[in-house]
Structure formats: C-alpha cells, structure tokens
Short mmCIF file of C-alpha atoms in Angstrom, two decimals:
data_model
loop_
_atom_site.label_atom_id
_atom_site.label_comp_id
_atom_site.label_asym_id
_atom_site.label_seq_id
_atom_site.Cartn_x
_atom_site.Cartn_y
_atom_site.Cartn_z
CA MET C 1 -54.89 -108.73 73.22
CA SER C 2 -57.30 -111.26 74.26
CA GLU C 3 -57.42 -109.68 77.80
CA ARG C 4 -57.86 -106.04 76.56
CA LEU C 5 -60.61 -107.09 74.25
CA SER C 6 -62.24 -109.08 77.18
CA ALA C 7 -61.90 -105.87 79.45
CA LEU C 8 -63.15 -103.59 76.84
CA VAL C 9 -66.57 -105.45 76.42
CA GLY C 10 -67.02 -106.29 80.15
CA GLY C 11 -65.27 -109.62 80.79
CA LYS C 12 -64.58 -112.76 79.08
CA SER C 13 -68.20 -114.29 79.44
CA MET C 14 -69.50 -111.12 77.69
CA LEU C 15 -67.05 -111.38 75.02
CA VAL C 16 -68.10 -114.85 74.21
CA SER C 17 -71.64 -113.88 74.54
CA LEU C 18 -71.09 -111.21 71.96
CA ILE C 19 -69.24 -113.55 69.51
CA VAL C 20 -72.02 -115.98 69.78
CA ALA C 21 -74.68 -113.21 69.12
CA ILE C 22 -72.83 -112.40 65.96
CA ALA C 23 -73.63 -115.84 64.74
CA PHE C 24 -77.38 -115.68 65.97
CA PHE C 25 -77.67 -112.39 64.26
CA MET C 26 -76.54 -113.73 60.79
CA GLU C 27 -78.87 -116.60 61.34
CA THR C 28 -81.96 -114.52 62.38
CA LEU C 29 -81.24 -111.78 59.80
CA ASP C 30 -81.36 -114.56 57.11
CA ALA C 31 -84.95 -115.70 58.11
CA THR C 32 -86.31 -111.96 57.66
CA ILE C 33 -84.27 -110.50 55.03
CA ILE C 34 -85.31 -113.01 52.33
CA VAL C 35 -89.05 -112.06 52.46
CA THR C 36 -88.66 -108.99 50.25
CA ALA C 37 -86.91 -111.00 47.58
CA LEU C 38 -89.38 -113.94 47.12
CA PRO C 39 -91.33 -112.39 44.17
CA GLN C 40 -88.20 -111.65 42.34
CA MET C 41 -86.78 -114.95 42.94
CA ALA C 42 -89.99 -116.74 41.92
CA ARG C 43 -89.72 -114.99 38.55
CA ASP C 44 -86.05 -115.81 38.20
CA PHE C 45 -86.68 -119.56 38.97
CA GLY C 46 -89.95 -119.75 36.82
CA VAL C 47 -92.05 -120.85 39.49
CA ASP C 48 -95.40 -119.68 41.07
CA PRO C 49 -94.65 -117.17 43.93
CA ALA C 50 -96.46 -119.40 46.31
CA ARG C 51 -94.08 -122.13 45.80
CA MET C 52 -91.34 -119.98 47.26
CA SER C 53 -92.61 -120.79 50.73
CA MET C 54 -90.73 -124.14 50.33
CA GLY C 55 -87.56 -122.13 50.69
CA ILE C 56 -88.68 -121.21 54.23
CA THR C 57 -90.34 -124.54 55.02
CA ALA C 58 -87.27 -126.64 53.98
CA TYR C 59 -85.05 -124.32 56.21
CA LEU C 60 -87.50 -124.75 59.18
CA MET C 61 -87.81 -128.54 58.77
CA ALA C 62 -84.02 -129.08 58.45
CA ALA C 63 -83.57 -127.14 61.60
CA ALA C 64 -86.04 -129.10 63.46
CA CYS C 65 -84.67 -132.50 62.35
CA PHE C 66 -81.08 -131.83 63.45
CA VAL C 67 -81.46 -129.72 66.43
CA THR C 68 -81.46 -132.81 68.58
CA ALA C 69 -78.17 -134.04 67.33
CA SER C 70 -76.48 -130.90 68.40
CA GLY C 71 -75.73 -131.81 72.00
CA TRP C 72 -74.33 -135.19 71.11
CA LEU C 73 -72.02 -133.54 68.49
CA ALA C 74 -70.85 -130.91 70.73
CA ASP C 75 -69.90 -133.47 73.30
CA ARG C 76 -67.90 -135.50 70.70
CA VAL C 77 -66.04 -132.97 68.72
CA GLY C 78 -66.09 -129.92 71.23
CA THR C 79 -68.22 -126.82 71.34
CA ARG C 80 -65.76 -124.71 69.59
CA THR C 81 -65.09 -126.91 66.80
CA LEU C 82 -68.88 -127.61 66.24
CA PHE C 83 -69.90 -124.00 66.55
CA ALA C 84 -67.16 -122.79 64.13
CA GLY C 85 -68.10 -125.62 61.74
CA ALA C 86 -71.88 -124.69 61.83
CA ILE C 87 -71.08 -121.03 60.96
CA GLY C 88 -68.80 -122.31 58.06
CA LEU C 89 -71.54 -124.72 56.80
CA PHE C 90 -74.12 -121.83 56.93
CA ALA C 91 -71.76 -119.72 54.78
CA ILE C 92 -71.34 -122.52 52.15
CA ALA C 93 -74.99 -123.14 52.10
CA SER C 94 -75.69 -119.33 51.63
CA LEU C 95 -73.24 -119.35 48.52
CA ILE C 96 -75.39 -122.37 47.30
CA CYS C 97 -78.44 -120.39 47.45
CA GLY C 98 -76.95 -117.30 45.90
CA PHE C 99 -75.41 -119.15 43.09
CA ALA C 100 -78.66 -121.26 42.61
CA GLY C 101 -79.75 -121.55 38.98
CA ASP C 102 -82.76 -123.45 39.55
CA PHE C 103 -85.60 -123.77 42.40
CA THR C 104 -84.46 -127.41 43.52
CA VAL C 105 -80.87 -126.26 44.23
CA PHE C 106 -82.17 -123.33 46.03
CA VAL C 107 -84.47 -125.43 48.38
CA GLY C 108 -81.57 -127.73 48.98
CA GLY C 109 -79.27 -124.90 49.80
CA ARG C 110 -81.92 -123.52 52.31
CA ALA C 111 -82.32 -127.03 53.89
CA LEU C 112 -78.43 -127.06 54.45
CA GLN C 113 -78.76 -123.66 56.10
CA GLY C 114 -81.39 -124.96 58.42
CA ALA C 115 -79.30 -127.87 59.39
CA ALA C 116 -76.34 -125.63 60.09
CA ALA C 117 -78.60 -123.26 62.12
CA ALA C 118 -79.75 -126.30 64.14
CA MET C 119 -76.13 -126.62 65.37
CA MET C 120 -75.55 -122.87 65.86
CA SER C 121 -78.56 -122.11 68.24
CA PRO C 122 -78.28 -124.57 70.92
CA VAL C 123 -74.62 -124.99 70.72
CA GLY C 124 -74.03 -121.11 70.86
CA ARG C 125 -76.20 -120.85 73.97
CA LEU C 126 -74.48 -123.90 75.58
CA VAL C 127 -71.12 -122.04 75.05
CA VAL C 128 -72.31 -118.95 76.75
CA LEU C 129 -73.83 -120.93 79.76
CA ARG C 130 -70.49 -122.86 80.16
CA THR C 131 -68.35 -119.81 80.03
CA SER C 132 -70.37 -117.56 82.38
CA GLU C 133 -70.47 -117.50 86.21
CA LYS C 134 -73.93 -117.24 87.69
CA LYS C 135 -73.32 -113.63 88.63
CA ASP C 136 -72.71 -112.77 85.04
CA LEU C 137 -75.30 -114.90 83.50
CA MET C 138 -77.89 -112.28 83.00
CA ARG C 139 -75.83 -109.98 81.19
CA ALA C 140 -74.41 -112.92 79.05
CA LEU C 141 -77.70 -114.29 78.25
CA SER C 142 -79.11 -110.77 77.63
CA ALA C 143 -76.73 -110.21 74.76
CA LEU C 144 -78.13 -113.35 72.98
CA ILE C 145 -81.55 -111.60 72.83
CA TRP C 146 -80.48 -108.68 70.75
CA PRO C 147 -80.15 -110.51 67.34
CA GLY C 148 -83.71 -111.51 67.72
CA LEU C 149 -84.79 -107.93 68.28
CA VAL C 150 -82.47 -106.12 65.88
CA ALA C 151 -82.66 -108.50 62.78
CA PRO C 152 -86.47 -108.23 62.33
CA VAL C 153 -85.90 -104.35 62.14
CA LEU C 154 -83.04 -104.57 59.77
CA GLY C 155 -84.10 -107.45 57.65
CA PRO C 156 -86.94 -106.08 55.39
CA PRO C 157 -85.47 -102.68 54.57
CA LEU C 158 -81.98 -104.25 54.11
CA GLY C 159 -83.43 -106.73 51.84
CA GLY C 160 -85.23 -104.05 49.97
CA TRP C 161 -82.02 -101.93 49.81
CA ILE C 162 -79.81 -104.98 48.49
CA MET C 163 -82.47 -105.61 45.77
CA ALA C 164 -82.53 -102.04 44.58
CA MET C 165 -78.65 -101.67 44.63
CA ALA C 166 -77.70 -105.28 43.22
CA SER C 167 -79.91 -108.51 43.13
CA TRP C 168 -81.39 -111.07 45.33
CA HIS C 169 -78.21 -113.06 45.21
CA TRP C 170 -76.30 -110.69 47.34
CA ILE C 171 -78.91 -111.23 50.24
CA PHE C 172 -77.20 -114.68 50.66
CA PHE C 173 -73.55 -113.54 49.65
CA VAL C 174 -73.55 -110.81 52.58
CA ASN C 175 -73.59 -113.88 54.96
CA VAL C 176 -70.05 -114.89 53.81
CA PRO C 177 -67.95 -111.99 55.47
CA VAL C 178 -70.01 -112.22 58.67
CA ALA C 179 -69.46 -115.87 58.91
CA LEU C 180 -65.75 -115.45 58.37
CA VAL C 181 -65.45 -112.90 61.00
CA GLY C 182 -67.38 -114.97 63.35
CA ILE C 183 -65.35 -118.07 62.74
CA ALA C 184 -62.14 -116.23 63.40
CA LEU C 185 -63.50 -114.92 66.68
CA VAL C 186 -64.84 -118.33 67.73
CA LEU C 187 -61.44 -119.98 67.14
CA ALA C 188 -59.60 -117.27 68.84
CA TYR C 189 -61.70 -116.89 72.10
CA VAL C 190 -64.27 -119.74 72.54
CA PRO C 191 -62.93 -122.78 74.58
CA ASN C 192 -63.34 -126.32 73.01
CA GLU C 193 -65.06 -128.35 75.70
CA VAL C 194 -65.23 -132.01 74.84
CA GLN C 195 -67.45 -134.21 77.08
CA THR C 196 -67.51 -137.97 77.74
CA ARG C 197 -68.51 -139.65 74.45
CA THR C 198 -71.58 -141.87 74.16
CA LYS C 199 -73.07 -144.09 71.34
CA PHE C 200 -75.30 -142.04 69.00
CA ASP C 201 -78.84 -142.64 69.80
CA PHE C 202 -80.18 -143.37 66.36
CA LYS C 203 -83.82 -144.43 67.33
CA GLY C 204 -84.10 -141.33 69.26
CA PHE C 205 -83.00 -139.08 66.58
CA VAL C 206 -85.24 -140.50 64.02
CA LEU C 207 -88.20 -140.37 66.06
CA THR C 208 -87.72 -136.84 67.28
CA ALA C 209 -86.73 -135.62 63.63
CA LEU C 210 -90.02 -137.24 62.24
CA ALA C 211 -92.06 -135.64 65.03
CA LEU C 212 -90.55 -132.26 64.53
CA ALA C 213 -90.69 -132.56 60.76
CA CYS C 214 -94.45 -133.27 60.88
CA LEU C 215 -95.24 -130.52 63.41
CA THR C 216 -93.22 -127.94 61.44
CA TYR C 217 -94.72 -128.73 58.18
CA GLY C 218 -98.13 -128.89 59.75
CA PHE C 219 -97.75 -125.51 61.20
CA ASP C 220 -96.65 -124.29 57.61
CA LEU C 221 -99.81 -125.73 56.04
CA LEU C 222 -102.07 -124.03 58.64
CA GLY C 223 -100.52 -120.71 57.53
CA LEU C 224 -101.73 -121.19 53.93
CA ARG C 225 -105.21 -120.50 55.43
CA ASP C 226 -107.30 -122.76 53.25
CA MET C 227 -109.45 -125.65 54.46
CA ARG C 228 -107.78 -128.39 52.26
CA HIS C 229 -104.27 -127.50 53.83
CA LEU C 230 -105.82 -127.20 57.24
CA VAL C 231 -107.04 -130.80 57.22
CA ILE C 232 -103.54 -131.92 56.02
CA GLY C 233 -101.72 -129.69 58.60
CA LEU C 234 -103.93 -130.93 61.47
CA GLY C 235 -103.46 -134.46 60.45
CA LEU C 236 -99.56 -133.95 60.41
CA MET C 237 -99.74 -132.35 63.72
CA THR C 238 -101.69 -135.28 65.08
CA MET C 239 -99.08 -137.52 63.66
CA ALA C 240 -96.42 -135.48 65.33
CA GLY C 241 -97.95 -135.91 68.63
CA ALA C 242 -98.31 -139.69 68.38
CA ILE C 243 -94.56 -139.98 67.20
CA GLY C 244 -93.62 -137.44 70.08
CA VAL C 245 -95.05 -139.66 72.64
CA ALA C 246 -93.20 -142.56 71.24
CA ALA C 247 -90.02 -140.47 71.34
CA LEU C 248 -90.57 -139.36 74.98
CA ARG C 249 -90.95 -142.87 76.11
CA HIS C 250 -87.82 -143.81 74.30
CA MET C 251 -85.86 -140.93 76.00
CA ARG C 252 -87.12 -142.05 79.31
CA ALA C 253 -86.03 -145.84 78.75
CA ALA C 254 -82.74 -145.48 76.93
CA PRO C 255 -79.78 -145.73 78.80
CA ALA C 256 -77.92 -142.67 76.85
CA PRO C 257 -80.74 -140.92 75.01
CA LEU C 258 -79.81 -138.10 72.45
CA VAL C 259 -82.05 -135.68 74.45
CA ARG C 260 -81.94 -136.02 78.39
CA LEU C 261 -85.06 -134.79 79.98
CA ASP C 262 -83.45 -134.32 83.40
CA ALA C 263 -83.66 -130.40 83.19
CA LEU C 264 -87.58 -130.82 82.88
CA ARG C 265 -87.66 -131.81 86.65
CA VAL C 266 -86.35 -128.16 87.50
CA ARG C 267 -89.57 -126.22 88.04
CA SER C 268 -88.39 -122.90 86.59
CA PHE C 269 -87.06 -124.48 83.50
CA PHE C 270 -90.21 -126.46 83.00
CA ILE C 271 -92.48 -123.63 83.16
CA SER C 272 -90.33 -121.11 81.30
CA SER C 273 -89.63 -123.79 78.41
CA VAL C 274 -92.85 -126.01 78.34
CA THR C 275 -95.85 -124.34 79.96
CA GLY C 276 -95.98 -120.67 80.30
CA GLY C 277 -92.91 -120.21 78.06
CA VAL C 278 -94.53 -121.93 75.03
CA LEU C 279 -97.78 -119.81 75.73
CA SER C 280 -95.72 -116.60 75.92
CA ARG C 281 -93.67 -117.29 72.74
CA ALA C 282 -96.75 -118.39 70.86
CA ALA C 283 -98.30 -115.04 71.38
CA ILE C 284 -95.05 -113.14 70.78
CA SER C 285 -94.77 -114.61 67.37
CA ALA C 286 -98.32 -114.71 66.37
CA THR C 287 -98.43 -110.85 66.64
CA PRO C 288 -95.89 -109.92 63.83
CA PHE C 289 -97.55 -112.52 61.73
CA LEU C 290 -101.02 -110.99 62.19
CA LEU C 291 -100.13 -107.32 62.13
CA PRO C 292 -98.54 -106.84 58.47
CA LEU C 293 -101.28 -109.14 57.18
CA MET C 294 -104.16 -106.92 58.70
CA PHE C 295 -102.46 -103.74 57.51
CA GLN C 296 -102.28 -104.96 54.15
CA LEU C 297 -105.34 -107.08 53.62
CA ALA C 298 -107.82 -105.36 55.99
CA PHE C 299 -106.40 -101.78 55.88
CA GLY C 300 -105.35 -102.00 52.09
CA LEU C 301 -101.86 -100.49 52.73
CA SER C 302 -99.02 -101.15 50.65
CA PRO C 303 -95.98 -103.43 51.84
CA LEU C 304 -93.92 -100.26 52.29
CA GLU C 305 -96.66 -98.69 54.49
CA ALA C 306 -97.33 -101.75 56.38
CA GLY C 307 -93.51 -102.30 56.95
CA GLY C 308 -93.35 -98.66 58.29
CA MET C 309 -96.12 -99.28 60.87
CA LEU C 310 -94.56 -102.65 62.00
CA MET C 311 -91.16 -100.69 62.27
CA LEU C 312 -92.80 -98.83 65.39
CA TYR C 313 -93.49 -102.15 67.04
CA MET C 314 -90.01 -103.55 66.34
CA LEU C 315 -88.30 -100.14 67.41
CA ALA C 316 -90.10 -100.24 70.81
CA ASN C 317 -88.80 -103.84 71.22
CA LEU C 318 -85.26 -102.37 70.94
CA ALA C 319 -85.89 -99.40 73.16
CA MET C 320 -87.43 -101.56 75.97
CA LYS C 321 -84.49 -103.96 75.95
CA THR C 322 -82.17 -101.12 77.08
CA ILE C 323 -84.10 -100.71 80.37
CA THR C 324 -85.37 -104.27 81.04
CA ASN C 325 -82.14 -105.68 82.89
CA PRO C 326 -82.53 -102.79 85.56
CA ILE C 327 -86.17 -103.49 85.91
CA ILE C 328 -85.54 -107.06 86.39
CA ALA C 329 -82.76 -106.33 89.02
CA ARG C 330 -85.05 -103.99 90.77
CA TYR C 331 -88.29 -106.11 90.96
CA GLY C 332 -87.05 -109.71 90.32
CA ILE C 333 -87.58 -112.05 87.60
CA ARG C 334 -90.86 -113.64 88.94
CA ALA C 335 -92.73 -110.24 89.25
CA VAL C 336 -91.46 -108.99 85.82
CA LEU C 337 -92.61 -112.47 84.19
CA VAL C 338 -96.09 -112.00 85.64
CA TRP C 339 -96.67 -108.40 84.94
CA SER C 340 -94.99 -108.58 81.41
CA SER C 341 -97.24 -111.45 80.59
CA LEU C 342 -100.26 -109.36 81.53
CA ILE C 343 -99.16 -106.06 79.82
CA ALA C 344 -98.16 -108.01 76.59
CA GLY C 345 -101.40 -109.64 76.83
CA VAL C 346 -103.32 -106.37 77.19
CA THR C 347 -101.37 -104.73 74.53
CA ILE C 348 -101.57 -107.29 71.96
CA ALA C 349 -105.34 -107.37 72.47
CA LEU C 350 -105.29 -103.41 71.91
CA CYS C 351 -103.74 -104.09 68.56
CA ALA C 352 -107.06 -105.34 67.37
CA PHE C 353 -108.44 -101.70 67.71
CA ILE C 354 -105.82 -100.10 65.57
CA VAL C 355 -107.93 -98.21 62.92
CA PRO C 356 -106.83 -97.25 59.42
CA GLY C 357 -106.75 -93.72 58.45
CA ASN C 358 -105.13 -90.74 60.15
CA HIS C 359 -105.15 -91.84 63.75
CA TYR C 360 -101.34 -91.82 63.69
CA ALA C 361 -100.73 -91.03 67.51
CA PHE C 362 -103.32 -93.71 68.86
CA ASN C 363 -101.98 -96.40 66.41
CA ALA C 364 -98.41 -95.47 67.18
CA ALA C 365 -98.92 -95.80 70.98
CA VAL C 366 -100.68 -99.13 70.67
CA LEU C 367 -97.82 -100.60 68.47
CA ALA C 368 -95.02 -99.14 70.79
CA LEU C 369 -96.74 -100.46 73.92
CA ALA C 370 -97.04 -104.02 72.24
CA GLY C 371 -93.49 -104.14 71.15
CA ALA C 372 -92.24 -102.98 74.60
CA GLY C 373 -94.35 -105.67 76.28
CA ARG C 374 -93.10 -108.31 74.03
CA SER C 375 -89.42 -107.39 74.51
CA MET C 376 -89.71 -107.38 78.31
CA GLN C 377 -91.53 -110.77 78.36
CA LEU C 378 -88.97 -112.36 75.89
CA THR C 379 -86.08 -111.07 78.17
CA ALA C 380 -87.58 -112.32 81.36
CA ILE C 381 -88.24 -115.77 79.91
CA THR C 382 -84.71 -116.01 78.68
CA MET C 383 -83.44 -115.17 82.08
CA VAL C 384 -85.43 -117.57 84.06
CA ASN C 385 -84.75 -120.42 81.65
CA PHE C 386 -81.25 -121.31 82.89
CA ALA C 387 -81.61 -119.87 86.38
CA ASP C 388 -81.71 -123.06 88.30
CA ILE C 389 -79.97 -125.41 85.95
CA PRO C 390 -76.67 -126.87 87.38
CA PRO C 391 -73.81 -126.90 84.99
CA PRO C 392 -74.02 -130.83 84.03
CA GLN C 393 -77.55 -130.24 83.06
CA ARG C 394 -77.01 -127.28 80.79
CA GLN C 395 -76.13 -129.17 77.57
CA PRO C 396 -79.46 -131.13 77.29
CA ALA C 397 -81.27 -128.13 78.83
CA SER C 398 -79.98 -125.95 75.95
CA VAL C 399 -81.05 -128.46 73.31
CA LEU C 400 -84.62 -128.81 75.03
CA SER C 401 -84.92 -125.05 75.21
CA SER C 402 -84.32 -124.62 71.48
CA LEU C 403 -86.84 -127.32 70.75
CA THR C 404 -89.62 -125.86 72.81
CA GLN C 405 -88.77 -122.33 71.35
CA GLN C 406 -89.14 -123.60 67.88
CA ILE C 407 -92.40 -125.30 68.86
CA GLY C 408 -93.76 -122.07 70.57
CA MET C 409 -92.87 -119.77 67.86
CA GLY C 410 -94.07 -121.92 65.08
CA GLY C 411 -97.32 -122.60 66.98
CA GLY C 412 -97.97 -119.11 67.44
CA VAL C 413 -97.81 -118.45 63.68
CA ALA C 414 -100.01 -121.63 63.15
CA VAL C 415 -102.64 -120.62 65.80
CA GLY C 416 -102.88 -117.07 64.36
CA ALA C 417 -103.39 -118.54 60.81
CA LEU C 418 -105.95 -121.16 62.18
CA LEU C 419 -107.91 -118.39 64.07
CA LEU C 420 -108.14 -116.29 60.98
CA THR C 421 -109.29 -119.34 58.82
CA LEU C 422 -111.98 -120.35 61.34
CA SER C 423 -113.15 -116.95 61.84
CA GLN C 424 -113.54 -116.31 58.17
CA ALA C 425 -115.28 -119.68 57.73
CA ALA C 426 -117.67 -118.88 60.49
CA ARG C 427 -118.65 -115.67 58.87
CA GLY C 428 -118.96 -117.35 55.55
CA ALA C 429 -116.91 -114.57 53.84
CA PRO C 430 -114.90 -115.09 50.74
CA VAL C 431 -111.82 -112.88 51.96
CA LEU C 432 -110.54 -112.06 55.34
CA GLY C 433 -111.93 -108.92 56.95
CA ILE C 434 -110.91 -106.65 59.97
CA GLU C 435 -113.18 -108.79 62.14
CA ASP C 436 -111.16 -111.96 61.67
CA PHE C 437 -107.96 -110.11 62.64
CA ARG C 438 -109.57 -108.48 65.65
CA ILE C 439 -110.61 -111.91 66.97
CA ALA C 440 -107.27 -113.36 66.30
CA LEU C 441 -105.30 -110.52 68.07
CA VAL C 442 -107.62 -110.56 71.25
CA LEU C 443 -107.29 -114.24 71.61
CA ALA C 444 -103.48 -113.89 71.05
CA GLY C 445 -103.59 -111.43 73.91
CA VAL C 446 -105.47 -113.93 76.16
CA MET C 447 -102.92 -116.46 75.28
CA SER C 448 -100.14 -114.18 76.48
CA ALA C 449 -101.99 -113.14 79.68
CA SER C 450 -102.87 -116.76 80.58
CA ALA C 451 -99.09 -117.48 81.06
CA ALA C 452 -99.06 -115.41 83.99
CA ILE C 453 -101.07 -118.27 85.81
CA PHE C 454 -97.86 -120.44 85.39
CA TYR C 455 -95.38 -117.84 86.36
CA LEU C 456 -97.25 -117.16 89.47
CA SER C 457 -96.28 -120.63 90.79
CA LEU C 458 -92.50 -119.81 90.51
CA ALA C 459 -90.54 -119.17 93.81
CA HIS C 460 -90.56 -115.46 94.59
CA ASP C 461 -86.79 -115.36 94.56
CA VAL C 462 -86.16 -117.33 91.39
CA GLY C 463 -83.28 -116.23 89.47
CA ASP C 464 -82.23 -113.63 92.12
CA GLU C 465 -78.56 -115.01 91.90
CA ILE C 466 -78.31 -114.02 88.35
CA SER C 467 -80.56 -110.79 88.37
CA GLY C 468 -79.08 -109.32 91.59
CA HIS C 469 -82.68 -108.69 92.91
CA GLY C 470 -81.71 -110.33 96.30
CA LYS C 471 -78.51 -108.10 96.81
CA ARG C 472 -80.54 -104.88 95.96
CA LYS C 473 -82.99 -105.75 98.47
CA GLY C 474 -80.27 -106.46 101.07
CA GLN C 475 -78.55 -103.13 100.31
CA GLY C 476 -81.87 -101.40 100.69
CA ALA C 477 -82.38 -102.97 104.09
#
C-alpha cells in the first residue's frame, strides 16, 4: 500500500512533502480564516473589537518564543514523534479556542496554537530535507509552498461561509479532522529520526525567546498606526536588537547552543535567509497588508469588494506557481531570483497606481502581475535556501530559516504600517489618504528590487543540482 501510494504521487520524498504540506495548510489557513470572524467574536466575548488583535499577537509571540526549541526536541524525541505531537497539540488548542467562553481562555488557546505551530514549520521542513535526495529537492520543497499560496485565497471566503452556515466556533473545529488525517499519515509514512542528545541550552532559549517576543510585539504595535504605540513598538524593537546581540554571542560561545549558526557560513543560505531573503519576504508580506487597507480606507470599497480585488492577486500567485519550476529549470535559480526581484519590485510599485472606479482591466492586470511576481520570487527563495546545505547542517538551518522568515514577514507588515503612519504625520492629515498608500507601495517595490543586489553575488550555477538547470544546458549542447 505504501509503495503504491508513493508511486501515485511521484515517489517517497514527494509523498512525505505532501503530508507535511497538509499540516502547513492547516496552520496557514488558521492564520487567515479567523479574520472574517473577529467582529462577531468580539461581540460574543464582550470586548472591544480592537482587543481581538491579541488573539493574533498571542499566536505570533508563542510561535516566535518556541521555534528555537524545535530542533532540540526533534533530535531528542524524533522527527515523526514531534511532528505528529505538534499536529495533535494544534488540534487540542483549536478545540480550546472553539469552546472558549471568555476572551482570556481564547487568547490562551491561540498561544497554545502558536507554540504547536513553532514545532510544525521547522520540523516539517526538516522531515522533507532529510527524506529527499538532492535531485528530488526542488519538487519536494515546491510542495511546501502551495499551502502559503492556497490558504490565503481560501481563508477569507471559507471563514465567511462557515460564519453564514454555522458560527465562528466551527472555524477552529474544522482543524480537528484535518489534524487527525495528518497525524495518521505522519505515523504511517514519516520516518522517526533521532539524533545525538545534548543538554538543553536554557540560557540560549530564554535570550532568543525574549528577543523574538519583543520583536514580534513591537511589529504588532507598529501595525496599530498611532504615534503612542509607534514609540513603544520602536522601543521594543530596540530592546529585541540588544537581547538578540547577546543571544548571538551566547550561540557562538556555547559548546552546544540551541541554535547553531554554521549554516550562515554557506553563502547561498545567508543571502536567501538573512540579506536578500529578508528584503524579499518583507516586500512580499507588506503588499497583501497594504492593498486591502487601500481598497477600503482610500477607495471606500466594502470588505467584500476589497476581498474580490485581492482575490485576483492571490489567484495569480497560484497560476504562476504551476509554471515556476520549469522556468527555474530552464534559466537557473540565480537568474530567476534576480529577475523575479526586479519584476516583483516594479509590479508592487505599480500597485500604487491602481485607480478606483471602472478601470477594471488596468487594475486586474496590475494585481495579476504583482501576484505572479510574488509567487515566482517566493518559490525561487525557497529553492536556493537549502541548495548548498549539507545533511548534517539541515536541522539548524531549518530552525534558522524559520526564524528569519518570521522576521521578514513580520517586518514587512511593520514597515508598511510605519510608512503609512509617517506619511500621514508628514502631511498633517487626520486620516490616511491614497497618497500615503502610494508612497508605501512604491517604497515596498524598491525594497523588493534592492534584494537583486544580493542575489547577483550568488554563483551562476547555484542550485543547479536541485533545479536540473545544468543538465538542461548539457543536453542542449
């Protein structure tokens, strides 16, 4: 049965990737589906709707705090055991959220979901890296990108449909059957690799958890777009930087640090995770934050109309994904990284010139191009991330990659919010205007395009082993 299923989906590594993708889909969907339910949940809990952001913040902070422990736990109890346990914990936390009778219990359930998600993402990626040969790595990693593209498209309308047919509680209950299927597949097909056990680096855990918690909450406060929270948010981010420096010094000096930094010596990993990768991911996450706000606050569209326009952006993400792998195989990862950064930069900046009214063809074309550029860039970054990482370094590299992804994504939303606030303050305007969004989107485009500077320093043949680019050239010769 196992061999037949593996053959059906394209091999064992692809089967494992699809199983991991199921868990990632559940995790990613949960982050988007909740948005439509927040007003109703606020009424049921008897709290101000603005306080509901704590449910999102608690999730993100818990995920940030616990992600560094995922590698150590995977080594100690085994990848299969930890991954299946994390999925189970996510399901239990979903039940707590669904049955929550007051706001405090709900926030606690969301924090537990975040802690479980912190184990799912890096460990799931590690499972794929450990079960895939280099020649299969592009296809295997490519499967992990789909949840991030599909879930944002399905989340809002699915949440609205569940609200219409039942209640917000079922937004969390739907995770349970998905989790049960995921656990069964993980236990059946994912190997349980246990590595050499080391002593838990408690000091490193506390330092990194504090730094990431301050950074995450600081990002969240910047997103509130008022001067008082801006000052507090910048203060927390400064504190996060200071604690982060102490954490890095500890990691370099400790004999068995919780997070090893060896992978940062690999040039392709450093560029795709720390320099160019952070810039790209920040621009990628800033755009879907800025666009719906612009549609509603500057254009005066309803949430449903704004969601419809954003759907074009997300659907282009999906369509582009179907042809990105052949493009990478044809032109190579380096070329695709450079050009997708420039294309994404230009198309994100073009979003600043979307106009309200009946300019449907122009608006649709700009949104589709921006979505396609985002999709290609995200796929190429994921491909190059582990292209040159040797097997012994894949576990710490997976944790580091999760950390930098979170920083890049959170930073993008924070930078977008900060640009809006500063532009509004410079104009002395009481409310946001279309000018503020145009400035923010153009600068986000510049941010994306500037990542190409770092990608140009990559070797021309980077990732050819996993993309098949070199083989195609050889066949053509």
